[in-house]
XYZ file of C-alpha atoms in Angstrom:
564
model
C 0.000 0.000 0.000
C 1.013 3.598 -0.418
C 2.278 4.445 3.032
C 3.653 7.937 2.160
C 0.446 8.867 0.356
C -1.716 7.679 3.240
C 0.439 9.604 5.694
C 0.008 12.656 3.480
C -3.759 12.299 3.633
C -3.776 11.873 7.410
C -1.732 15.026 7.945
C -4.349 17.113 6.163
C -7.378 15.597 7.852
C -8.778 18.068 10.370
C -11.158 17.550 13.236
C -14.134 19.883 13.681
C -14.723 20.254 17.463
C -18.277 21.399 16.861
C -19.462 18.479 14.762
C -17.025 15.888 16.061
C -16.298 14.896 12.469
C -13.103 14.719 10.453
C -12.795 16.475 7.124
C -10.304 17.496 4.460
C -9.454 21.234 4.209
C -10.962 22.567 0.994
C -7.599 23.818 -0.177
C -6.315 20.259 -0.291
C -9.487 18.568 -1.503
C -8.794 18.818 -5.231
C -5.326 17.333 -4.880
C -6.590 14.555 -2.608
C -9.304 13.612 -5.085
C -6.694 13.286 -7.794
C -4.517 11.134 -5.546
C -7.432 8.997 -4.472
C -8.104 7.970 -8.068
C -4.912 5.952 -7.882
C -6.471 3.782 -5.190
C -9.453 2.597 -7.208
C -9.756 -1.151 -7.409
C -8.461 -2.773 -10.555
C -10.986 -4.465 -12.778
C -10.113 -8.075 -13.394
C -10.048 -8.829 -17.082
C -12.053 -11.688 -18.441
C -10.157 -14.830 -19.149
C -10.391 -16.813 -22.331
C -9.829 -20.024 -20.391
C -12.537 -22.634 -20.560
C -15.190 -21.767 -17.888
C -15.265 -25.372 -16.659
C -11.564 -25.206 -15.827
C -12.097 -21.935 -13.989
C -14.923 -23.416 -11.915
C -12.804 -26.391 -10.880
C -9.794 -24.240 -10.050
C -11.872 -21.784 -8.066
C -13.527 -24.554 -6.106
C -10.175 -25.877 -5.016
C -8.688 -22.477 -4.581
C -11.205 -21.688 -1.896
C -9.685 -24.410 0.271
C -6.375 -22.639 0.429
C -6.533 -19.113 -0.880
C -8.675 -17.987 2.023
C -5.640 -18.496 4.193
C -3.528 -16.216 2.047
C -1.795 -13.554 4.102
C -2.697 -15.277 7.383
C 0.567 -17.064 8.048
C 3.141 -15.303 10.202
C 5.200 -12.888 8.142
C 7.812 -11.969 10.667
C 10.914 -10.695 8.890
C 13.860 -13.029 9.018
C 16.110 -10.272 10.290
C 14.056 -9.912 13.496
C 15.621 -12.252 16.027
C 14.356 -13.459 19.413
C 14.943 -10.989 22.201
C 16.668 -11.936 25.451
C 15.498 -8.802 27.259
C 14.114 -9.669 30.714
C 10.981 -7.657 29.947
C 10.046 -10.310 27.370
C 10.232 -13.418 29.530
C 7.422 -15.953 29.229
C 4.181 -15.146 31.028
C 1.168 -17.488 31.385
C -0.989 -15.418 29.059
C 1.407 -15.344 26.129
C 1.489 -17.263 22.860
C 3.564 -20.441 22.979
C 4.578 -23.064 20.473
C 4.700 -26.812 20.931
C 8.101 -26.592 22.595
C 6.773 -24.128 25.157
C 8.521 -20.986 23.905
C 6.753 -17.777 22.927
C 6.248 -17.423 19.211
C 8.207 -14.530 17.668
C 6.431 -11.240 17.165
C 3.951 -11.839 19.993
C 3.568 -10.075 23.346
C 6.502 -11.279 25.414
C 8.826 -12.054 22.506
C 9.546 -8.826 20.669
C 12.904 -7.593 19.524
C 13.718 -3.946 20.135
C 12.887 -3.194 16.503
C 9.534 -4.967 16.828
C 8.757 -3.164 20.076
C 9.525 0.152 18.360
C 7.154 -0.781 15.535
C 4.447 -1.633 18.057
C 4.950 1.718 19.772
C 4.813 3.496 16.429
C 1.562 1.654 15.639
C 0.078 2.709 18.985
C 1.067 6.332 18.280
C -0.690 6.295 14.895
C -3.736 4.511 16.296
C -4.165 6.724 19.349
C -3.710 9.801 17.206
C -6.657 8.765 15.043
C -8.640 8.212 18.237
C -7.898 11.749 19.407
C -5.873 10.423 22.349
C -2.249 10.896 21.343
C -0.383 14.142 21.976
C 2.182 15.714 19.675
C 4.969 15.513 22.286
C 4.405 11.756 22.524
C 5.109 11.435 18.820
C 8.380 13.310 19.092
C 9.502 11.078 21.981
C 8.794 7.857 20.121
C 11.254 5.155 21.094
C 13.338 3.421 18.492
C 13.013 6.010 15.721
C 16.148 7.984 14.998
C 16.292 11.584 13.760
C 17.480 10.439 10.344
C 14.607 7.963 10.096
C 12.116 10.705 10.966
C 13.574 13.011 8.315
C 13.451 10.216 5.748
C 9.781 9.552 6.548
C 9.010 13.258 6.360
C 10.614 13.544 2.956
C 8.813 10.468 1.669
C 5.437 12.008 2.451
C 5.984 14.711 -0.130
C 8.224 12.929 -2.629
C 6.382 12.468 -5.904
C 8.847 9.863 -7.099
C 8.546 7.748 -3.970
C 4.816 8.345 -3.873
C 4.401 7.106 -7.421
C 6.340 3.931 -6.739
C 4.378 3.259 -3.567
C 1.158 3.975 -5.378
C 1.930 1.277 -7.958
C 2.534 -1.160 -5.105
C -0.733 -0.119 -3.494
C -2.679 -0.806 -6.679
C -1.136 -4.250 -6.818
C -1.745 -5.232 -3.190
C -4.969 -3.443 -2.273
C -7.312 -5.899 -3.954
C -10.071 -5.373 -1.365
C -10.080 -1.580 -1.596
C -8.868 -1.163 1.969
C -7.322 2.244 1.314
C -10.649 3.598 0.111
C -12.376 2.203 3.201
C -9.664 3.694 5.399
C -10.162 7.155 3.885
C -13.919 6.842 4.162
C -13.735 5.760 7.785
C -11.450 8.542 8.994
C -13.376 11.161 7.002
C -16.848 10.179 8.236
C -16.287 8.902 11.775
C -15.331 11.034 14.754
C -12.185 10.090 16.715
C -14.355 8.839 19.560
C -16.382 6.634 17.205
C -13.161 5.107 15.875
C -11.921 4.585 19.411
C -15.117 2.819 20.501
C -15.074 0.603 17.404
C -11.505 -0.463 18.144
C -12.088 -1.390 21.777
C -15.265 -3.234 20.843
C -13.138 -5.244 18.416
C -10.581 -6.077 21.125
C -13.037 -8.065 23.289
C -10.972 -10.419 25.515
C -7.861 -10.165 23.366
C -4.619 -8.532 24.485
C -4.580 -5.060 22.849
C -0.923 -5.498 21.898
C -1.656 -8.948 20.497
C -4.387 -7.556 18.256
C -2.188 -4.806 16.840
C 0.711 -7.210 16.373
C -1.424 -9.454 14.154
C -2.000 -6.562 11.770
C 1.683 -5.634 11.918
C 2.805 -9.161 11.101
C 0.246 -9.410 8.308
C 1.712 -6.261 6.751
C 5.334 -7.246 7.338
C 5.804 -4.658 10.083
C 4.848 -1.721 7.863
C 3.007 0.554 10.302
C 1.103 2.629 7.743
C -0.118 -0.421 5.859
C -1.085 -2.089 9.130
C -3.028 1.021 10.141
C -4.958 1.012 6.866
C -5.742 -2.676 7.311
C -6.888 -2.161 10.909
C -9.205 0.745 10.155
C -10.571 -1.061 7.099
C -11.345 -4.117 9.248
C -13.138 -1.843 11.727
C -15.139 -0.380 8.829
C -16.148 -3.870 7.735
C -17.182 -4.906 11.249
C -19.053 -1.700 12.010
C -20.705 -0.724 8.736
C -20.849 -3.811 6.530
C -21.402 -6.861 8.763
C -22.548 -5.259 12.027
C -20.602 -7.931 13.852
C -21.078 -6.812 17.444
C -24.409 -4.997 17.271
C -26.243 -7.637 15.217
C -24.542 -10.949 14.372
C -23.270 -11.665 17.896
C -25.826 -9.596 19.793
C -28.847 -11.330 18.248
C -27.189 -14.668 17.512
C -29.116 -17.900 17.213
C -32.106 -16.690 19.203
C -32.589 -13.796 16.817
C -32.389 -16.117 13.815
C -35.002 -18.445 15.330
C -37.313 -15.487 15.982
C -36.915 -14.276 12.394
C -37.567 -17.747 10.966
C -40.783 -18.078 12.959
C -42.190 -14.590 13.332
C -40.767 -12.225 10.727
C -43.275 -10.741 8.291
C -40.425 -9.962 5.890
C -40.027 -12.958 3.546
C -36.303 -12.272 3.040
C -35.556 -11.995 6.748
C -37.637 -15.105 7.392
C -35.671 -17.134 4.842
C -32.316 -15.801 6.056
C -33.155 -16.788 9.627
C -34.289 -20.246 8.577
C -31.221 -20.816 6.371
C -28.876 -19.727 9.163
C -30.446 -22.164 11.613
C -30.494 -24.971 9.028
C -26.720 -24.834 8.762
C -26.298 -24.926 12.528
C -28.737 -27.798 13.006
C -27.184 -29.994 10.321
C -23.665 -29.401 11.634
C -22.251 -28.241 8.319
C -19.268 -27.093 10.348
C -18.619 -27.186 14.073
C -15.982 -26.366 16.675
C -14.551 -29.137 18.803
C -11.304 -30.004 20.519
C -7.686 -29.022 20.072
C -4.724 -30.186 18.034
C -1.357 -31.238 19.428
C -0.383 -27.588 19.928
C -3.514 -26.726 21.868
C -5.185 -24.813 19.056
C -8.976 -25.050 18.651
C -10.211 -27.024 15.665
C -13.156 -26.659 13.325
C -14.502 -29.616 11.384
C -16.351 -29.178 8.096
C -18.613 -31.762 6.491
C -18.314 -30.720 2.881
C -21.030 -33.000 1.577
C -23.651 -31.086 3.581
C -23.282 -27.930 1.509
C -25.236 -27.614 -1.716
C -24.967 -24.559 -3.897
C -28.100 -22.417 -3.782
C -29.746 -24.133 -0.816
C -29.073 -21.216 1.540
C -29.200 -17.493 0.814
C -25.987 -15.545 0.363
C -26.811 -13.403 3.412
C -27.268 -16.455 5.625
C -23.996 -17.960 4.396
C -22.113 -14.770 5.206
C -23.780 -14.456 8.589
C -23.055 -18.103 9.382
C -19.431 -17.544 8.413
C -18.906 -14.473 10.572
C -20.787 -16.056 13.467
C -18.451 -19.052 13.331
C -15.294 -16.949 13.117
C -16.290 -14.727 16.025
C -17.292 -17.718 18.139
C -13.939 -19.325 17.384
C -12.249 -16.154 18.632
C -13.864 -16.732 22.013
C -12.147 -20.127 22.211
C -8.716 -18.616 21.788
C -7.177 -18.415 25.204
C -4.589 -15.730 25.675
C -1.636 -18.082 25.125
C -2.836 -19.331 21.731
C -3.458 -16.772 18.999
C -3.597 -18.967 15.927
C -5.727 -21.863 14.827
C -5.458 -25.118 13.026
C -7.276 -25.848 9.825
C -7.960 -29.485 9.063
C -9.629 -30.256 5.800
C -11.130 -33.589 4.981
C -10.913 -33.275 1.284
C -11.199 -30.000 -0.573
C -14.478 -28.232 -0.861
C -15.745 -24.750 -0.942
C -14.006 -22.224 1.167
C -17.421 -21.521 2.515
C -16.859 -23.974 5.278
C -13.437 -22.785 6.146
C -14.592 -19.435 7.155
C -15.749 -20.808 10.424
C -12.447 -22.376 11.060
C -10.288 -19.417 11.047
C -8.871 -20.544 14.371
C -9.174 -24.297 14.247
C -8.478 -27.454 12.360
C -10.708 -27.722 9.323
C -11.666 -31.247 8.489
C -13.200 -31.556 5.060
C -15.008 -34.868 5.089
C -15.354 -35.606 1.369
C -17.643 -38.586 1.774
C -20.217 -38.241 -0.989
C -18.528 -35.134 -2.376
C -19.591 -33.943 -5.812
C -19.306 -30.793 -7.897
C -22.631 -29.706 -6.371
C -20.754 -29.074 -3.132
C -18.608 -26.382 -4.716
C -19.763 -22.785 -4.459
C -17.901 -19.694 -5.670
C -19.908 -16.905 -4.021
C -19.148 -17.774 -0.378
C -15.543 -18.405 -1.382
C -15.065 -14.769 -2.332
C -16.569 -13.645 0.942
C -14.465 -16.018 2.984
C -11.236 -15.020 1.293
C -11.892 -11.414 2.178
C -12.734 -12.345 5.760
C -9.459 -14.120 6.307
C -7.157 -11.948 4.263
C -8.503 -8.534 5.173
C -10.327 -8.748 8.493
C -8.886 -11.598 10.597
C -5.143 -11.540 9.875
C -2.544 -13.861 11.365
C -4.986 -16.294 12.935
C -4.228 -19.504 11.066
C -1.947 -22.170 12.478
C -2.012 -25.016 9.989
C -4.184 -26.396 7.176
C -4.646 -30.157 6.941
C -6.152 -31.478 3.723
C -7.449 -34.944 4.566
C -8.264 -37.557 1.926
C -8.344 -35.133 -0.959
C -9.633 -36.621 -4.247
C -7.287 -37.243 -7.170
C -8.747 -34.362 -9.172
C -7.441 -31.890 -6.645
C -3.752 -32.765 -6.759
C -3.134 -31.430 -10.252
C -5.005 -28.253 -9.412
C -3.000 -27.841 -6.201
C 0.159 -27.416 -8.287
C -1.429 -24.338 -9.847
C -2.885 -23.027 -6.598
C 0.414 -23.376 -4.781
C 1.959 -20.982 -7.252
C -0.611 -18.366 -6.298
C 0.065 -18.589 -2.571
C 2.639 -16.818 -0.488
C 5.386 -19.394 0.240
C 4.861 -18.973 3.984
C 1.163 -19.765 3.617
C 1.759 -22.686 1.280
C 4.161 -24.172 3.828
C 1.283 -24.390 6.326
C -0.731 -26.719 4.092
C -0.332 -30.443 4.723
C -2.013 -33.420 3.058
C -3.066 -36.495 5.021
C -4.477 -39.708 3.574
C -5.396 -41.670 6.709
C -5.807 -41.403 10.448
C -2.159 -42.276 11.083
C -1.015 -39.261 9.078
C -3.704 -37.090 10.645
C -2.535 -38.140 14.114
C 0.813 -36.479 13.447
C -1.024 -33.186 13.908
C -3.870 -34.242 16.202
C -3.681 -36.724 19.031
C -5.648 -39.844 18.096
C -7.887 -39.457 21.123
C -8.810 -35.992 19.830
C -9.779 -37.253 16.371
C -13.540 -38.016 16.155
C -14.506 -41.632 15.474
C -16.177 -40.570 12.204
C -12.649 -39.802 10.961
C -11.171 -43.003 12.345
C -9.997 -41.587 15.681
C -10.846 -42.486 19.274
C -12.891 -39.445 20.299
C -16.527 -40.630 20.583
C -17.920 -37.091 20.682
C -20.522 -36.272 18.031
C -22.087 -32.968 17.119
C -25.641 -32.420 18.282
C -27.353 -29.059 18.078
C -29.019 -27.850 21.264
C -31.887 -25.486 20.557
C -32.021 -22.039 22.234
C -33.552 -22.100 25.704
C -36.169 -19.595 26.826
C -34.655 -16.989 29.119
C -31.020 -17.810 28.315
C -30.431 -14.229 27.207
C -32.294 -12.607 30.071
C -29.217 -10.723 31.274
C -29.133 -8.810 27.988
C -32.260 -7.010 29.219
C -30.455 -5.773 32.346
C -29.444 -2.352 31.008
C -28.328 -1.064 34.414
C -25.743 -3.796 35.030
C -24.554 -3.649 31.428
C -24.022 0.093 31.665
C -22.060 -0.236 34.904
C -19.806 -2.919 33.436
C -19.243 -0.852 30.308
C -18.386 2.182 32.455
C -15.850 0.130 34.408
C -14.350 -1.187 31.180
C -14.142 2.324 29.719
C -12.163 3.462 32.772
C -9.737 0.551 32.347
C -9.391 1.361 28.642
C -8.595 4.981 29.415
C -5.934 3.999 31.936
C -4.442 1.509 29.464
C -4.196 4.280 26.875
C -2.557 6.647 29.371
C -0.057 4.040 30.537
C 0.677 3.117 26.925
C 1.532 6.736 26.134
C 3.861 6.803 29.134
C 5.426 3.514 28.014
C 6.082 4.970 24.573
C 7.438 8.214 25.997
C 9.526 6.913 28.904
C 9.925 3.195 28.237
C 8.331 2.332 31.576
C 4.997 0.995 32.737
C 4.939 -2.317 30.834
C 4.075 -4.294 33.974
C 1.084 -2.041 34.592
C 0.021 -2.449 30.972
C 0.006 -6.234 31.412
C -2.111 -5.895 34.557
C -4.588 -3.697 32.716
C -4.694 -6.077 29.736
C -5.587 -8.842 32.183
C -8.300 -6.640 33.704
C -9.712 -5.972 30.236
C -9.853 -9.713 29.542
C -11.577 -10.469 32.822
C -13.886 -7.497 32.428
C -14.947 -8.645 28.983
C -16.085 -12.020 30.276
C -18.109 -10.302 33.000
C -19.726 -8.153 30.308
C -20.158 -10.946 27.755
C -23.581 -12.289 28.937
C -24.987 -8.767 28.679
C -23.877 -8.081 25.086
C -23.700 -11.482 23.338
C -26.565 -13.926 22.813
C -25.874 -17.471 24.025
C -24.826 -19.997 21.374
C -24.913 -23.754 21.074
C -21.359 -23.772 22.448
C -22.576 -22.031 25.618
C -25.466 -24.472 25.955
C -23.315 -27.598 25.629
C -20.763 -26.158 28.052
C -17.839 -25.662 25.676
C -17.863 -21.970 26.606
C -18.367 -21.861 30.351
C -19.308 -19.049 32.682
C -16.542 -16.483 33.016
C -14.850 -17.576 29.804
C -13.728 -21.043 30.864
C -13.331 -23.315 27.863
C -14.111 -27.016 28.365
C -12.998 -28.847 25.245
C -13.407 -32.461 26.318
C -15.729 -32.400 29.286
C -18.427 -30.093 28.028
C -21.366 -29.890 30.382
C -24.749 -28.251 29.785
C -24.642 -24.700 31.086
C -27.009 -25.503 33.964
C -24.903 -28.346 35.346
C -21.897 -28.248 37.606
C -18.601 -27.167 36.141
C -16.153 -29.914 35.158
C -12.956 -30.573 37.105
C -10.371 -27.749 36.887
C -7.885 -30.016 35.123
C -10.101 -30.154 32.035
C -10.894 -26.457 31.810
C -8.928 -23.745 30.070
C -9.088 -20.510 32.064
C -10.074 -17.864 29.542
C -11.473 -15.257 31.913
C -10.963 -14.227 35.553
C -8.471 -16.425 37.396
C -9.609 -18.197 40.587
C -8.405 -16.929 43.949
C -5.432 -18.571 45.597
C -1.793 -19.215 44.702
C -0.871 -20.211 41.180
C 2.274 -21.546 39.576
C 3.008 -18.189 37.980
C 2.931 -16.535 41.412
C 6.062 -18.414 42.449
C 9.514 -16.838 42.149
């Protein structure tokens, strides 16, 4: 993307204190309009290739392309840090060997930490929080680097080169969405949208995903972040509709809506859940949540496009809730290639494409396009591994072509398995369902919504108090972050506040999110405890502590991480 050009735009965006809106000074408007033309999305030319070949290729492409740009892209020149500030903490991302993955909270080099601070400066500035003196005290940026960046903002030659790169990379029109968002939303609106997006995640962890996805380019990461916020807030209404209304809202629409379209969308959404087209269950050998997809259950045209998109986003957001703070990627296990449609729900888990009874009728291009955008543009750096299980012979020749389209890092995450022995290299046999030849007897069964399960969402008083408490914690986190950037101190307090935000989210969760099947079967327990293999109905007693993953407030009493 065109970092200098974007920086140029941002410097001439002004904030009107009366209206609370951002705008471009009229003196710059003509020039900006000319520049913005360079960001228009390219029109893909029609191909003369046989349409049948395109259909087959696209169908297979959906199995892998959706993961494009999701694999870690940490630069090879960024080495592990030995600084004592980055020692392992319980809430940090770990790999199978028990060490923190590079580029995550707790394992940042000095260069990476400087990039994170620079990203916070840019983000807080858009939110109307950052002060000018904070920017000048930014750690890790030398005077020569600042001068170079300043020159690049006004250099036509550099701007032209960057603009060509932007045209090539910005296939989802993220720059246009970025400009629209900052021009039409007040700083406070942007700030609220960001913290709503954080949920129980570590704020640093969220920003680092966008940084890694954009190879540590702060301006490109900022564009991607704001574009993702635009998508969540204005296109999909993730938090104020999809997750707020959830399954109960879909049931109500399917039964009571007088709008035929809304009635069908609600019915189609619930049909997919009830049949178990895809579902979340268990973890792989690295502790990452898995999503299994039964490809044969999808038939093109059976469900509306709106319901497919809603089902996709609902699955992705639910999978996010399963990610404990020490695992920030997922595994994708595919039992034979099918439409990417199913993979959308498995952004953070193993996608198993069960190709039993698979036919060309199971392939669908429309949801593939939507899913690719979801994963590439809006949920970066959340994929751990892709397992293609028992893929049919027709796919292998096509894979040679698809592999050439993928980033080498992404392609390296794709693995093919032919039987349960090969699958067990990635997933413990006792975690592989019996329908795939494993020893896990668990089977998916949809539990219907229960009357009164969302009663707490009607308690406006408690919700408001919890949101007020969270807002105070957010404000302190922002203040301490500014001090950390300015003085290099306060990281311990930031970690404490990040923990408070995580715990506070799970206290707020029942008041802002409708219960799902995963709450009803006990996978998502009260307070954010995740019970992968001893799921109990929500009304029953909690399972033994040894089987639960603490995802919310920690119990009272001494813990291993309290010991010196």
